[in-house]
Amino acid sequence: MTYNLLIENIKKHIDLSSSEADSICEFFKLKTIKKKEFLLTQGTICKFEGFVVKGCFRTFTIDKKGNENTLYFAAKDWWLMDIDSFMNHKPSDLNIQALEDSEVLIISQKDKETLYAKIPSAEKLFRIMFQKSIVAWQRRIIRNHSLTAKERYNHFVEKYPKIASKLTDRQASSYLGITHEFLSKIKKQP
Amino acid sequence: MTYNLLIENIKKHIDLSSSEADSICEFFKLKTIKKKEFLLTQGTICKFEGFVVKGCFRTFTIDKKGNENTLYFAAKDWWLMDIDSFMNHKPSDLNIQALEDSEVLIISQKDKETLYAKIPSAEKLFRIMFQKSIVAWQRRIIRNHSLTAKERYNHFVEKYPKIASKLTDRQASSYLGITHEFLSKIKKQP
DNA sequence: AAAAAAAGTTGAACAAGTTCAACTCCGTAA
DNA sequence: TTACGGAGTTGAACTTGTTCAACTTTTTTT
């Protein structure tokens, strides 16, 4: 069953009775999406939170200079949303695009509120998930400031080999914050 | 009273009865710290979470190359901690140093657990605070990738004028991810 | 008030990363 | 099969930011 992955993911963060697990799962609906299609586009309001069960996504923004900037990739077992747009009901700065045929468990904004209200441990679950997420963002800032582009590339490939293997160089470079031409040159270095 | 600032801060995030507010405040103790003293040093475990009521702090790490890297500044009305060390009871990578004589409301690791257990809305409070924090970290990543050093400097000074005015150029540059020499050159540009 | 230490400035040489243009390679649509 | 568009590669010129060293100014310590 496709909900097992979600339950296992939740159990990494908090202890959960199986009845609670089932109640949580009831709020999520499976959504199928094809390669290159968008789950969210810049300018629209993000009305969902998603958990990837199959495939891979890229979350990126296009800045004033027209450059694509990838915030993160989300493969199987990752969560997915524009947290700012979702929380504040405001137009998103982000695009979320499927890199391959994918499946996501989706919970709507409204259902998320109900989930928090009805299942007390949900607050704790997401509080802990968000804490862990902050740690990851902080580490990325430090890496961006203290490592060279080549060191960042090596770190990325070592830490996320499965995701890295699915990407074009252009996609990887937009995550690392460099041009694709420079990534090409980096990869040739000894 | 010094707890008013904390209560007002909390009310920005969730609705709170005055009895709940008082209960939360009871967990926090005032700590005074002098300029240049450390609230946390790299290698020790962060056993507290803090809320600044007076003064200003700098949270930074020293990398393998010996460079200081500032993760954030925290002035009055800001929260302060090494979230990774606090959460996982592991040695911190961060230093937290007072930039001037300061006062912080401190809650211990243990009391934080008790707070979550005894006051149900605390989970929601910190869940929401962490959400907002993630948005800020994500925006900083995007800025680091899409803006030049000069643009990042201008943004910083415009967005946090009070903090910026308290800093030496060296401290500001270590936040922006550039050398202090280059910041000096940037500031002279027209 | 003097001395010491830390912070800021400047210039020259250098390294890291970008831009642009030309070319190649590959998958896929016609 | 062709041709077309997207992805990767490469080189030359360029821009951004670093390094190091010397110097000045400000702050802190004694």
Coordinates of C-alpha atoms (C1' of nucleotides) in Angstrom, one line a residue:
Chain A
M1 CA 0.0 0.0 0.0
T2 CA 1.2 3.4 -0.9
Y3 CA 0.5 4.9 2.5
N4 CA 3.1 2.8 4.1
L5 CA 5.9 5.1 3.0
L6 CA 4.1 8.0 4.6
I7 CA 3.6 6.2 7.9
E8 CA 7.2 5.1 8.0
N9 CA 8.3 8.6 7.3
I10 CA 6.2 10.0 10.2
K11 CA 7.5 7.3 12.5
K12 CA 11.0 8.6 12.0
H13 CA 9.9 11.8 13.8
I14 CA 7.4 10.7 16.5
D15 CA 5.9 7.6 18.0
L16 CA 2.5 6.9 16.6
S17 CA -0.3 4.5 17.3
S18 CA -1.6 2.7 14.3
S19 CA -5.0 4.3 14.7
E20 CA -3.4 7.7 14.7
A21 CA -1.4 6.8 11.7
D22 CA -4.6 5.7 9.8
S23 CA -6.3 9.0 10.8
I24 CA -3.5 11.0 9.5
C25 CA -3.4 9.1 6.2
E26 CA -7.1 9.7 5.6
F27 CA -6.3 13.3 4.9
F28 CA -3.9 12.6 2.1
K29 CA -5.0 11.8 -1.5
L30 CA -2.8 10.4 -4.1
K31 CA -2.0 12.6 -7.1
T32 CA -0.3 11.4 -10.3
I33 CA 1.8 13.8 -12.3
K34 CA 3.7 13.4 -15.5
K35 CA 7.3 14.3 -16.3
K36 CA 7.8 18.1 -16.9
E37 CA 4.3 19.0 -15.5
F38 CA 4.0 21.5 -12.7
L39 CA 2.5 20.9 -9.3
L40 CA 2.8 24.7 -8.6
T41 CA 3.7 27.7 -10.7
Q42 CA 5.1 31.0 -9.6
G43 CA 2.3 33.5 -9.0
T44 CA -0.3 31.0 -7.9
I45 CA -1.2 30.2 -4.3
C46 CA 0.1 26.9 -2.9
K47 CA -3.0 25.2 -1.6
F48 CA -1.4 21.9 -0.7
E49 CA 1.4 20.1 1.1
G50 CA 2.8 17.0 -0.5
F51 CA 4.8 13.9 0.3
V52 CA 6.5 12.2 -2.6
V53 CA 5.9 8.5 -3.0
K54 CA 7.3 8.1 -6.5
G55 CA 9.5 10.1 -8.8
C56 CA 11.3 13.4 -8.3
F57 CA 10.6 17.1 -8.2
R58 CA 12.5 20.3 -8.5
T59 CA 11.5 23.5 -6.7
F60 CA 12.9 26.6 -8.3
T61 CA 12.3 30.3 -8.7
I62 CA 13.1 32.6 -11.7
D63 CA 14.8 35.8 -10.5
K64 CA 14.7 39.3 -12.0
K65 CA 17.7 38.6 -14.2
G66 CA 15.8 35.6 -15.6
N67 CA 18.0 33.0 -14.0
E68 CA 16.6 29.8 -12.6
N69 CA 17.4 29.2 -9.0
T70 CA 16.7 25.7 -7.5
L71 CA 15.7 25.8 -3.8
Y72 CA 15.6 22.0 -3.4
F73 CA 14.9 18.7 -5.1
A74 CA 12.3 16.2 -3.6
A75 CA 12.5 12.5 -4.4
K76 CA 10.7 9.6 -2.8
D77 CA 10.2 10.1 0.9
W78 CA 10.6 13.9 0.8
W79 CA 8.0 16.6 1.7
L80 CA 7.1 19.3 -0.8
M81 CA 5.4 22.7 -0.6
D82 CA 5.9 26.4 -0.7
I83 CA 5.7 26.9 3.0
D84 CA 5.4 30.7 2.7
S85 CA 2.5 30.7 0.2
F86 CA 0.8 27.8 2.0
M87 CA 1.0 29.5 5.4
N88 CA 0.1 33.0 4.4
H89 CA -2.2 32.3 1.5
K90 CA -0.2 34.5 -0.8
P91 CA 1.1 34.0 -4.4
S92 CA 4.1 31.7 -4.6
D93 CA 7.6 32.7 -5.8
L94 CA 8.2 29.1 -6.6
N95 CA 7.7 26.5 -9.3
I96 CA 7.4 22.9 -8.5
Q97 CA 8.0 20.7 -11.5
A98 CA 8.1 16.9 -11.9
L99 CA 11.4 15.7 -13.3
E100 CA 9.9 12.3 -14.1
D101 CA 6.5 10.6 -13.9
S102 CA 5.7 11.0 -10.2
E103 CA 3.2 10.4 -7.4
V104 CA 2.5 12.6 -4.5
L105 CA 0.3 12.3 -1.4
I106 CA -1.4 15.6 -1.1
I107 CA -3.1 17.3 1.8
S108 CA -5.1 20.5 1.2
Q109 CA -4.7 23.7 3.2
K110 CA -8.1 23.2 4.8
D111 CA -7.5 19.6 5.7
K112 CA -4.1 20.5 7.2
E113 CA -5.9 22.8 9.6
T114 CA -8.4 20.0 10.5
L115 CA -5.5 17.6 10.9
Y116 CA -3.9 19.9 13.5
A117 CA -7.2 20.4 15.3
K118 CA -8.2 16.8 15.4
I119 CA -4.9 14.9 15.9
P120 CA -2.9 16.5 18.7
S121 CA 0.3 14.8 17.8
A122 CA 0.3 16.4 14.4
E123 CA 1.5 19.6 15.8
K124 CA 4.4 17.9 17.4
L125 CA 5.1 15.9 14.2
F126 CA 5.4 19.0 12.1
R127 CA 7.1 21.0 14.8
I128 CA 9.9 18.4 14.8
M129 CA 10.0 18.1 11.0
F130 CA 10.4 21.8 10.7
Q131 CA 13.1 21.9 13.3
K132 CA 15.1 19.3 11.3
S133 CA 14.5 21.3 8.2
I134 CA 15.9 24.5 9.7
V135 CA 19.1 22.6 10.6
A136 CA 19.4 21.6 7.0
W137 CA 18.9 25.1 5.7
Q138 CA 21.4 26.5 8.1
R139 CA 24.0 24.0 7.1
R140 CA 23.5 24.8 3.4
I141 CA 24.1 28.5 4.1
I142 CA 27.3 27.7 5.9
R143 CA 28.4 25.4 3.0
N144 CA 27.6 28.1 0.5
H145 CA 29.8 30.5 2.3
S146 CA 32.7 28.3 3.3
L147 CA 33.1 25.9 0.4
T148 CA 34.1 26.4 -3.2
A149 CA 31.8 25.5 -6.1
K150 CA 33.7 22.2 -6.6
E151 CA 33.5 21.3 -3.0
R152 CA 29.8 22.0 -2.9
Y153 CA 29.3 19.9 -6.0
N154 CA 31.2 17.0 -4.5
H155 CA 29.2 17.3 -1.3
F156 CA 25.9 17.3 -3.2
V157 CA 26.8 14.2 -5.2
E158 CA 28.0 12.3 -2.2
K159 CA 25.1 13.2 0.0
Y160 CA 22.3 12.8 -2.6
P161 CA 23.7 10.3 -5.1
K162 CA 20.2 9.1 -6.2
I163 CA 18.9 12.6 -6.8
A164 CA 22.1 13.7 -8.5
S165 CA 21.9 10.9 -10.9
K166 CA 18.5 12.0 -12.1
L167 CA 19.5 15.5 -12.9
T168 CA 20.8 17.3 -15.9
D169 CA 23.9 19.5 -15.2
R170 CA 21.8 22.6 -15.7
Q171 CA 19.5 21.5 -12.9
A172 CA 22.3 20.6 -10.6
S173 CA 24.1 23.9 -11.3
S174 CA 21.0 26.0 -10.5
Y175 CA 20.9 24.3 -7.1
L176 CA 24.6 24.9 -6.5
G177 CA 24.3 28.5 -7.5
I178 CA 26.7 28.4 -10.4
T179 CA 26.4 28.5 -14.2
H180 CA 26.1 25.2 -16.1
E181 CA 29.2 26.1 -18.1
F182 CA 31.2 26.4 -14.9
L183 CA 29.9 23.1 -13.6
S184 CA 31.0 21.5 -16.8
K185 CA 34.5 22.9 -16.2
I186 CA 34.5 21.8 -12.6
K187 CA 33.7 18.2 -13.5
K188 CA 36.7 18.0 -15.8
Q189 CA 39.1 19.1 -13.0
P190 CA 41.3 16.3 -11.5
Chain B
M1 CA 8.3 43.9 33.5
T2 CA 10.8 42.1 31.3
Y3 CA 8.5 39.3 30.4
N4 CA 6.1 41.6 28.5
L5 CA 8.4 41.5 25.5
L6 CA 8.3 37.7 25.5
I7 CA 4.5 37.7 25.8
E8 CA 4.1 40.2 23.0
N9 CA 6.4 38.2 20.8
I10 CA 4.4 35.0 21.4
K11 CA 1.2 36.8 20.6
K12 CA 2.5 37.7 17.2
H13 CA 2.3 33.9 16.4
I14 CA -0.7 32.5 18.3
D15 CA -3.6 33.7 20.4
L16 CA -2.9 33.2 24.1
S17 CA -4.9 33.6 27.3
S18 CA -3.1 35.5 30.0
S19 CA -3.0 32.5 32.2
E20 CA -1.3 30.5 29.5
A21 CA 1.1 33.4 28.9
D22 CA 2.0 33.4 32.6
S23 CA 2.5 29.7 32.6
I24 CA 4.9 29.9 29.7
C25 CA 6.8 32.7 31.2
E26 CA 7.4 30.8 34.4
F27 CA 9.8 28.5 32.5
F28 CA 12.1 31.3 31.5
K29 CA 14.8 32.8 33.6
L30 CA 16.6 36.0 33.0
K31 CA 20.3 35.8 32.3
T32 CA 22.6 38.8 32.1
I33 CA 25.7 38.6 29.9
K34 CA 28.4 41.1 29.2
K35 CA 29.8 42.3 25.9
K36 CA 32.1 39.8 24.2
E37 CA 31.1 36.9 26.5
F38 CA 29.9 33.7 25.1
L39 CA 26.4 32.2 25.6
L40 CA 27.6 29.1 23.7
T41 CA 30.9 27.9 22.4
Q42 CA 31.7 25.5 19.5
G43 CA 32.1 21.9 20.9
T44 CA 29.7 22.3 23.9
I45 CA 26.1 21.1 24.0
C46 CA 23.5 23.8 23.7
K47 CA 21.3 23.2 26.7
F48 CA 19.1 26.3 26.4
E49 CA 16.8 28.2 24.1
G50 CA 16.9 31.9 24.5
F51 CA 14.9 35.0 23.8
V52 CA 16.8 38.3 23.7
V53 CA 15.3 41.1 25.8
K54 CA 18.2 43.5 25.6
G55 CA 21.4 43.8 23.6
C56 CA 22.6 41.9 20.6
F57 CA 24.2 38.5 19.8
R58 CA 26.2 37.0 16.9
T59 CA 25.9 33.3 16.1
F60 CA 28.9 32.1 14.1
T61 CA 31.0 29.1 13.3
I62 CA 34.7 28.8 12.5
D63 CA 35.3 26.6 9.5
K64 CA 38.3 24.4 8.6
K65 CA 40.0 27.2 6.8
G66 CA 39.8 29.3 10.0
N67 CA 37.3 31.7 8.6
E68 CA 34.4 33.0 10.8
N69 CA 31.0 32.5 9.3
T70 CA 28.0 34.3 10.8
L71 CA 24.8 32.4 10.6
Y72 CA 22.7 35.2 12.1
F73 CA 22.5 38.1 14.5
A74 CA 19.9 38.3 17.3
A75 CA 18.9 41.6 18.8
K76 CA 16.0 42.4 21.1
D77 CA 12.8 40.4 20.3
W78 CA 14.8 37.6 18.6
W79 CA 15.1 33.9 19.5
L80 CA 18.5 32.3 19.9
M81 CA 19.8 28.7 20.1
D82 CA 21.7 26.0 18.2
I83 CA 18.7 24.1 17.2
D84 CA 20.7 21.0 16.1
S85 CA 22.7 20.8 19.3
F86 CA 19.6 21.5 21.4
M87 CA 17.4 19.0 19.7
N88 CA 19.9 16.1 19.3
H89 CA 22.0 16.7 22.5
K90 CA 25.2 16.8 20.4
P91 CA 28.2 19.2 20.5
S92 CA 27.5 22.5 18.8
D93 CA 29.2 23.8 15.7
L94 CA 28.2 27.3 16.7
N95 CA 29.4 30.1 18.9
I96 CA 26.9 32.6 20.3
Q97 CA 28.6 35.8 21.5
A98 CA 27.2 39.0 23.0
L99 CA 28.0 42.0 20.9
E100 CA 27.1 44.3 23.8
D101 CA 25.9 44.0 27.4
S102 CA 22.8 41.9 27.0
E103 CA 19.9 40.1 28.7
V104 CA 18.3 36.9 27.6
L105 CA 15.3 34.9 28.8
I106 CA 16.5 31.3 29.0
I107 CA 14.6 28.0 29.0
S108 CA 16.5 24.8 29.7
Q109 CA 16.2 21.7 27.5
K110 CA 14.4 19.9 30.3
D111 CA 11.9 22.7 30.9
K112 CA 11.3 23.0 27.2
E113 CA 10.1 19.3 27.2
T114 CA 7.9 20.1 30.2
L115 CA 6.6 23.1 28.5
Y116 CA 5.5 21.1 25.4
A117 CA 3.9 18.5 27.7
K118 CA 2.1 20.8 30.0
I119 CA 1.0 23.6 27.7
P120 CA -0.6 22.2 24.5
S121 CA -0.5 25.5 22.6
A122 CA 3.3 25.5 22.9
E123 CA 3.7 22.9 20.2
K124 CA 1.6 25.1 17.9
L125 CA 3.6 28.2 18.9
F126 CA 6.9 26.7 18.0
R127 CA 5.6 24.9 15.0
I128 CA 4.5 28.3 13.6
M129 CA 7.7 30.0 14.6
F130 CA 9.8 27.3 12.9
Q131 CA 7.7 27.6 9.8
K132 CA 8.4 31.3 9.6
S133 CA 12.0 30.7 10.2
I134 CA 12.2 28.2 7.3
V135 CA 10.8 30.9 5.0
A136 CA 13.5 33.3 6.1
W137 CA 16.3 30.7 5.5
Q138 CA 15.0 29.8 2.1
R139 CA 14.9 33.5 1.1
R140 CA 18.5 34.0 2.2
I141 CA 19.6 31.1 0.1
I142 CA 17.9 32.6 -2.9
R143 CA 19.4 36.0 -2.2
N144 CA 22.9 34.5 -1.9
H145 CA 22.5 32.9 -5.3
S146 CA 20.8 35.6 -7.2
L147 CA 22.3 38.9 -5.8
T148 CA 25.8 40.3 -5.9
A149 CA 27.7 41.1 -2.7
K150 CA 26.8 44.8 -3.0
E151 CA 23.1 44.0 -3.5
R152 CA 23.2 41.6 -0.5
Y153 CA 24.9 44.3 1.6
N154 CA 22.3 46.9 0.7
H155 CA 19.5 44.5 1.4
F156 CA 20.9 43.7 4.8
V157 CA 21.3 47.3 5.8
E158 CA 17.8 48.2 4.6
K159 CA 16.1 45.3 6.2
Y160 CA 18.0 45.3 9.5
P161 CA 19.2 48.9 10.0
K162 CA 19.3 48.6 13.8
I163 CA 21.4 45.5 13.8
A164 CA 23.6 46.7 11.0
S165 CA 24.4 49.9 12.9
K166 CA 25.8 47.8 15.9
L167 CA 28.2 45.8 13.8
T168 CA 31.8 46.1 12.7
D169 CA 32.4 45.7 9.0
R170 CA 34.1 42.4 9.8
Q171 CA 31.0 41.1 11.5
A172 CA 28.8 42.2 8.7
S173 CA 31.0 40.7 6.0
S174 CA 31.1 37.3 7.7
Y175 CA 27.3 37.3 7.5
L176 CA 27.3 38.3 3.9
G177 CA 29.9 35.7 3.0
I178 CA 32.6 38.1 1.7
T179 CA 35.9 39.3 3.1
H180 CA 36.0 42.5 5.1
E181 CA 38.4 44.0 2.6
F182 CA 35.9 43.5 -0.2
L183 CA 33.1 45.0 2.0
S184 CA 35.3 48.0 2.5
K185 CA 35.6 48.4 -1.3
I186 CA 31.9 47.9 -1.9
K187 CA 31.0 50.6 0.5
K188 CA 33.1 53.1 -1.5
Q189 CA 31.4 52.3 -4.7
P190 CA 28.9 55.0 -6.0
Chain C
dA1 C1' 48.1 59.4 28.6
dA2 C1' 50.7 55.8 26.4
dA3 C1' 50.7 51.5 24.5
dA4 C1' 48.6 47.8 22.5
dA5 C1' 45.2 45.6 19.9
dA6 C1' 41.5 45.6 16.9
dA7 C1' 39.2 47.6 13.0
dG8 C1' 39.1 49.9 8.6
dT9 C1' 41.5 51.3 3.9
dT10 C1' 44.0 50.8 -0.2
dG11 C1' 46.5 48.8 -4.1
dA12 C1' 48.5 45.1 -6.8
dA13 C1' 48.5 40.5 -8.1
dC14 C1' 45.7 36.6 -8.2
dA15 C1' 41.8 33.1 -8.3
dA16 C1' 37.1 31.9 -8.9
dG17 C1' 33.3 32.2 -11.5
dT18 C1' 30.6 34.5 -15.6
dT19 C1' 29.5 35.6 -20.3
dC20 C1' 29.1 34.8 -24.9
dA21 C1' 29.8 32.4 -28.9
dA22 C1' 30.8 28.3 -31.4
dC23 C1' 30.7 23.7 -31.6
dT24 C1' 29.3 18.7 -30.5
dC25 C1' 26.4 15.2 -29.0
dC26 C1' 22.1 13.0 -28.4
dG27 C1' 17.2 11.9 -28.2
dT28 C1' 13.0 12.5 -30.3
dA29 C1' 9.4 14.5 -33.4
dA30 C1' 8.2 14.7 -38.1
Chain D
dT1 C1' 15.6 9.0 -42.3
dT2 C1' 16.2 13.9 -41.4
dA3 C1' 16.2 17.8 -38.8
dC4 C1' 15.4 20.0 -34.7
dG5 C1' 15.9 21.4 -30.0
dG6 C1' 17.9 20.7 -25.7
dA7 C1' 22.0 19.5 -23.2
dG8 C1' 26.9 19.4 -22.6
dT9 C1' 31.8 21.3 -23.9
dT10 C1' 35.3 24.4 -24.7
dG11 C1' 38.0 28.8 -25.2
dA12 C1' 38.7 33.8 -24.8
dA13 C1' 37.6 37.8 -22.6
dC14 C1' 35.7 39.7 -18.7
dT15 C1' 33.8 40.6 -13.8
dT16 C1' 33.6 39.6 -9.2
dG17 C1' 35.7 38.7 -5.2
dT18 C1' 40.2 37.1 -2.6
dT19 C1' 44.8 37.4 -0.8
dC20 C1' 48.5 39.7 1.1
dA21 C1' 50.9 43.4 2.7
dA22 C1' 51.4 48.1 4.2
dC23 C1' 49.3 51.7 6.2
dT24 C1' 45.8 54.7 9.0
dT25 C1' 42.3 55.2 12.4
dT26 C1' 39.7 53.8 16.3
dT27 C1' 39.0 51.4 20.5
dT28 C1' 40.5 49.1 24.5
dT29 C1' 43.7 48.2 28.0
dT30 C1' 47.1 49.4 31.2

